[in-house]
Amino acid sequence: GNSVTQMEGPVTLSEEAFLTINCTYTATGYPSLFWYVQYPGEGLQLLLKATKADDKGSNKGFEATYRKETTSFHLEKGSVQVSDSAVYFCALRIGDAGGTSYGKLTFGQGTILTVHP
Amino acid sequence: SAVISQKPSRDICQRGTSLTIQCQVDSQVTMMFWYRQQPGQSLTLIATANQGSEATYESGFVIDKFPISRPNLTFSTLTVSNMSPEDSSIYLCSVGINTDTQYFGPGTRLTVL
């Protein structure tokens, strides 16, 4: 079956530090990959996505590259801010056989990030 | 993207009662989904809400416990029936806007005493 494994947290960093949150996946077929972020007390927001191998998704200084050979989609940011403190979820979606439907999202367990001033 | 609202935002309920959660989208969407996020856990898909037909439930979730309505392309409800403390979770609806992306509502935080 499909699954997503994330780096265990929590992760605690000082402001302006470099961030990596590891994500690896197991999937039948060719998934699309996503990072979602959940700020305290809020719902999930789509952070970035990549739909095919070697694609790089980027947003708000975060980026992740779809690596088919290592089945990975690690999230990185060069300089974190206190406002980046949140829970980060890696997820995958397998399209339906018709290739045009949305398919269900399979989530990793989430990684709590805390950034101190 | 889409603007998605949920009601209520939170509730505290007694064991054995039922709660209906509403999800409203500001545009017509084909696919709507309901997820559960148990305390400290990841998200698990409960079901896909299909307009004009019965919802499609994931393994481990049944219609009697989580009945879903989808009367039109902008609205859906999820009912948590005969609640127990194990049902304490955040319940989120999401919508599929294009072929690859789902957007989530703010969630309903449910506590069952």
CSV table of C-alpha atoms in Angstrom, one decimal:
chain,number,residue,atom,x,y,z
A,1,GLY,CA,0.0,0.0,0.0
A,2,ASN,CA,0.9,3.7,0.0
A,3,SER,CA,2.6,5.2,3.0
A,4,VAL,CA,4.6,8.3,4.0
A,5,THR,CA,7.3,8.4,6.6
A,6,GLN,CA,8.5,11.7,8.1
A,7,MET,CA,11.4,12.6,10.2
A,8,GLU,CA,10.4,12.3,13.8
A,9,GLY,CA,10.1,15.5,15.8
A,10,PRO,CA,9.9,17.7,17.5
A,11,VAL,CA,12.5,19.9,15.8
A,12,THR,CA,13.8,22.9,17.7
A,13,LEU,CA,15.9,25.5,15.9
A,14,SER,CA,17.1,29.0,16.5
A,15,GLU,CA,16.0,31.8,14.1
A,16,GLU,CA,18.0,31.9,10.9
A,17,ALA,CA,19.1,28.3,11.1
A,18,PHE,CA,18.8,25.8,8.2
A,19,LEU,CA,15.9,23.5,8.2
A,20,THR,CA,15.5,20.0,6.8
A,21,ILE,CA,12.5,17.8,7.4
A,22,ASN,CA,12.9,14.4,5.8
A,23,CYS,CA,10.1,12.6,4.0
A,24,THR,CA,10.2,9.3,2.2
A,25,TYR,CA,7.3,7.5,0.6
A,26,THR,CA,6.2,4.1,-0.6
A,27,ALA,CA,3.7,4.1,-3.5
A,28,THR,CA,2.3,2.0,-6.3
A,29,GLY,CA,2.3,4.1,-9.4
A,30,TYR,CA,3.5,7.6,-9.7
A,31,PRO,CA,2.3,9.9,-6.9
A,32,SER,CA,2.1,13.6,-6.6
A,33,LEU,CA,3.8,14.9,-3.5
A,34,PHE,CA,2.8,17.7,-1.1
A,35,TRP,CA,3.9,19.5,2.0
A,36,TYR,CA,1.1,20.9,4.2
A,37,VAL,CA,1.6,23.2,7.2
A,38,GLN,CA,-0.7,23.6,10.2
A,39,TYR,CA,-0.1,26.7,12.3
A,40,PRO,CA,-1.2,26.6,15.9
A,41,GLY,CA,-5.0,26.6,16.1
A,42,GLU,CA,-5.5,26.6,12.4
A,43,GLY,CA,-6.4,24.2,9.6
A,44,LEU,CA,-4.0,22.8,7.0
A,45,GLN,CA,-2.5,25.0,4.3
A,46,LEU,CA,-0.9,23.7,1.2
A,47,LEU,CA,2.8,24.8,1.3
A,48,LEU,CA,4.1,23.3,-1.9
A,49,LYS,CA,3.8,20.4,-4.3
A,50,ALA,CA,5.5,18.5,-7.0
A,51,THR,CA,3.8,16.3,-9.5
A,52,LYS,CA,6.6,14.4,-11.3
A,53,ALA,CA,10.1,13.2,-10.8
A,54,ASP,CA,12.8,16.0,-10.5
A,55,ASP,CA,10.1,18.7,-10.0
A,56,LYS,CA,11.0,21.2,-7.3
A,57,GLY,CA,8.1,22.8,-5.4
A,58,SER,CA,8.8,26.1,-3.6
A,59,ASN,CA,6.9,28.6,-1.6
A,60,LYS,CA,7.7,31.2,1.2
A,61,GLY,CA,11.4,30.2,1.1
A,62,PHE,CA,10.6,26.5,1.5
A,63,GLU,CA,11.5,24.0,-1.2
A,64,ALA,CA,11.4,20.3,-1.8
A,65,THR,CA,12.5,18.2,-4.8
A,66,TYR,CA,10.7,15.1,-5.9
A,67,ARG,CA,13.4,12.4,-6.0
A,68,LYS,CA,12.1,9.2,-7.6
A,69,GLU,CA,15.4,7.3,-7.2
A,70,THR,CA,15.4,7.7,-3.4
A,71,THR,CA,11.6,8.0,-3.1
A,72,SER,CA,12.0,11.2,-1.1
A,73,PHE,CA,10.6,14.7,-0.9
A,74,HIS,CA,12.6,16.4,1.9
A,75,LEU,CA,11.5,19.9,2.9
A,76,GLU,CA,14.2,22.6,3.3
A,77,LYS,CA,14.5,26.2,4.2
A,78,GLY,CA,17.7,28.2,4.3
A,79,SER,CA,16.8,30.5,7.2
A,80,VAL,CA,13.8,29.8,9.4
A,81,GLN,CA,11.8,32.4,11.3
A,82,VAL,CA,9.9,32.3,14.5
A,83,SER,CA,6.7,32.5,12.4
A,84,ASP,CA,7.6,29.2,10.8
A,85,SER,CA,6.8,27.4,14.0
A,86,ALA,CA,4.1,24.9,13.0
A,87,VAL,CA,3.4,21.2,12.3
A,88,TYR,CA,4.5,20.1,8.8
A,89,PHE,CA,2.9,17.2,7.0
A,90,CYS,CA,4.2,15.4,4.0
A,91,ALA,CA,1.6,13.7,1.8
A,92,LEU,CA,1.1,11.8,-1.4
A,93,ARG,CA,-1.7,11.3,-3.8
A,94,ILE,CA,-2.1,8.6,-6.3
A,95,GLY,CA,-4.4,9.6,-9.2
A,96,ASP,CA,-7.3,7.4,-10.2
A,97,ALA,CA,-7.0,5.1,-13.1
A,98,GLY,CA,-8.6,7.7,-15.4
A,99,GLY,CA,-5.8,10.1,-14.6
A,100,THR,CA,-8.0,13.1,-13.9
A,101,SER,CA,-9.6,12.5,-10.6
A,102,TYR,CA,-8.1,13.7,-7.3
A,103,GLY,CA,-7.5,10.5,-5.4
A,104,LYS,CA,-7.1,10.4,-1.7
A,105,LEU,CA,-4.2,12.0,0.2
A,106,THR,CA,-2.0,9.8,2.4
A,107,PHE,CA,-0.3,11.8,5.2
A,108,GLY,CA,2.9,11.3,7.2
A,109,GLN,CA,2.7,11.6,10.9
A,110,GLY,CA,3.6,15.3,11.0
A,111,THR,CA,6.7,17.0,12.3
A,112,ILE,CA,6.5,19.7,15.0
A,113,LEU,CA,8.9,22.6,14.3
A,114,THR,CA,9.6,25.2,17.0
A,115,VAL,CA,11.8,28.2,16.1
A,116,HIS,CA,13.2,30.3,19.0
A,117,PRO,CA,14.3,33.9,18.6
B,1,SER,CA,-7.9,28.3,-4.3
B,2,ALA,CA,-11.1,28.2,-2.3
B,3,VAL,CA,-12.5,29.6,0.9
B,4,ILE,CA,-13.8,26.8,3.1
B,5,SER,CA,-15.7,27.4,6.3
B,6,GLN,CA,-16.8,24.9,8.9
B,7,LYS,CA,-19.3,25.0,11.7
B,8,PRO,CA,-19.0,24.7,14.6
B,9,SER,CA,-15.3,25.5,15.1
B,10,ARG,CA,-15.4,23.6,18.3
B,11,ASP,CA,-17.8,21.8,20.6
B,12,ILE,CA,-17.9,19.8,23.8
B,13,CYS,CA,-20.4,17.0,23.7
B,14,GLN,CA,-21.7,14.3,26.1
B,15,ARG,CA,-21.2,10.6,25.4
B,16,GLY,CA,-24.0,9.0,23.4
B,17,THR,CA,-25.1,12.2,21.6
B,18,SER,CA,-24.5,13.1,18.0
B,19,LEU,CA,-23.0,16.2,16.3
B,20,THR,CA,-23.4,17.4,12.8
B,21,ILE,CA,-20.5,19.4,11.3
B,22,GLN,CA,-21.1,21.6,8.3
B,23,CYS,CA,-18.7,22.5,5.5
B,24,GLN,CA,-19.3,25.3,3.1
B,25,VAL,CA,-17.2,26.2,0.0
B,26,ASP,CA,-17.3,29.5,-1.8
B,27,SER,CA,-17.3,27.9,-5.2
B,28,GLN,CA,-18.7,24.7,-6.8
B,29,VAL,CA,-16.3,21.8,-6.4
B,30,THR,CA,-16.6,18.2,-7.6
B,31,MET,CA,-14.8,16.4,-4.8
B,32,MET,CA,-15.2,17.0,-1.1
B,33,PHE,CA,-13.5,14.9,1.6
B,34,TRP,CA,-13.8,14.4,5.4
B,35,TYR,CA,-10.7,13.7,7.5
B,36,ARG,CA,-10.1,13.0,11.1
B,37,GLN,CA,-7.1,14.1,13.1
B,38,GLN,CA,-6.9,12.4,16.5
B,39,PRO,CA,-4.8,14.2,19.2
B,40,GLY,CA,-1.2,14.2,18.3
B,41,GLN,CA,-1.8,12.1,15.2
B,42,SER,CA,-1.8,12.6,11.5
B,43,LEU,CA,-4.8,12.9,9.3
B,44,THR,CA,-6.9,10.0,8.2
B,45,LEU,CA,-9.5,10.1,5.5
B,46,ILE,CA,-13.0,9.1,6.6
B,47,ALA,CA,-14.8,9.3,3.4
B,48,THR,CA,-15.3,11.1,0.0
B,49,ALA,CA,-18.6,13.0,-0.1
B,50,ASN,CA,-20.2,12.5,-3.5
B,51,GLN,CA,-22.8,14.9,-4.8
B,52,GLY,CA,-26.0,13.1,-5.6
B,53,SER,CA,-24.9,9.7,-4.4
B,54,GLU,CA,-23.8,7.9,-1.2
B,55,ALA,CA,-20.4,8.8,0.3
B,56,THR,CA,-17.5,6.4,-0.3
B,57,TYR,CA,-16.1,5.3,3.1
B,58,GLU,CA,-12.5,4.2,3.9
B,59,SER,CA,-11.7,1.0,5.7
B,60,GLY,CA,-12.6,1.3,9.3
B,61,PHE,CA,-15.3,3.9,8.9
B,62,VAL,CA,-19.0,3.1,8.4
B,63,ILE,CA,-22.0,5.1,7.4
B,64,ASP,CA,-24.0,4.4,10.6
B,65,LYS,CA,-21.3,6.1,12.7
B,66,PHE,CA,-20.4,8.9,10.2
B,67,PRO,CA,-23.3,9.7,8.0
B,68,ILE,CA,-22.5,12.2,5.3
B,69,SER,CA,-24.7,14.4,3.2
B,70,ARG,CA,-23.8,16.3,0.0
B,71,PRO,CA,-26.9,18.1,-1.3
B,72,ASN,CA,-25.0,20.3,-3.7
B,73,LEU,CA,-21.6,21.2,-5.1
B,74,THR,CA,-20.8,23.7,-2.3
B,75,PHE,CA,-22.0,22.1,0.9
B,76,SER,CA,-21.5,18.9,2.9
B,77,THR,CA,-22.2,17.7,6.4
B,78,LEU,CA,-20.6,15.0,8.5
B,79,THR,CA,-22.4,13.6,11.6
B,80,VAL,CA,-20.5,11.9,14.4
B,81,SER,CA,-23.1,9.6,15.9
B,82,ASN,CA,-23.4,8.0,19.3
B,83,MET,CA,-20.2,9.7,20.4
B,84,SER,CA,-17.7,8.3,22.8
B,85,PRO,CA,-14.5,9.9,24.2
B,86,GLU,CA,-12.5,8.1,21.5
B,87,ASP,CA,-14.2,10.3,18.9
B,88,SER,CA,-12.5,13.4,20.4
B,89,SER,CA,-10.6,14.7,17.4
B,90,ILE,CA,-10.3,17.5,14.9
B,91,TYR,CA,-12.6,16.9,11.9
B,92,LEU,CA,-11.6,18.6,8.7
B,93,CYS,CA,-13.2,18.9,5.3
B,94,SER,CA,-11.2,19.4,2.2
B,95,VAL,CA,-12.1,20.1,-1.5
B,96,GLY,CA,-10.3,19.2,-4.7
B,97,ILE,CA,-10.0,22.3,-6.9
B,98,ASN,CA,-7.9,20.9,-9.7
B,99,THR,CA,-6.5,17.5,-10.6
B,100,ASP,CA,-3.7,17.7,-8.0
B,101,THR,CA,-4.5,19.9,-5.1
B,102,GLN,CA,-6.8,19.7,-2.1
B,103,TYR,CA,-7.6,22.6,0.2
B,104,PHE,CA,-8.6,22.2,3.8
B,105,GLY,CA,-11.1,23.9,6.0
B,106,PRO,CA,-10.2,25.3,9.4
B,107,GLY,CA,-11.4,22.2,11.2
B,108,THR,CA,-13.9,21.4,14.0
B,109,ARG,CA,-12.4,20.5,17.3
B,110,LEU,CA,-14.6,18.0,19.1
B,111,THR,CA,-14.3,16.9,22.7
B,112,VAL,CA,-16.5,14.1,24.0
B,113,LEU,CA,-16.9,13.8,27.7
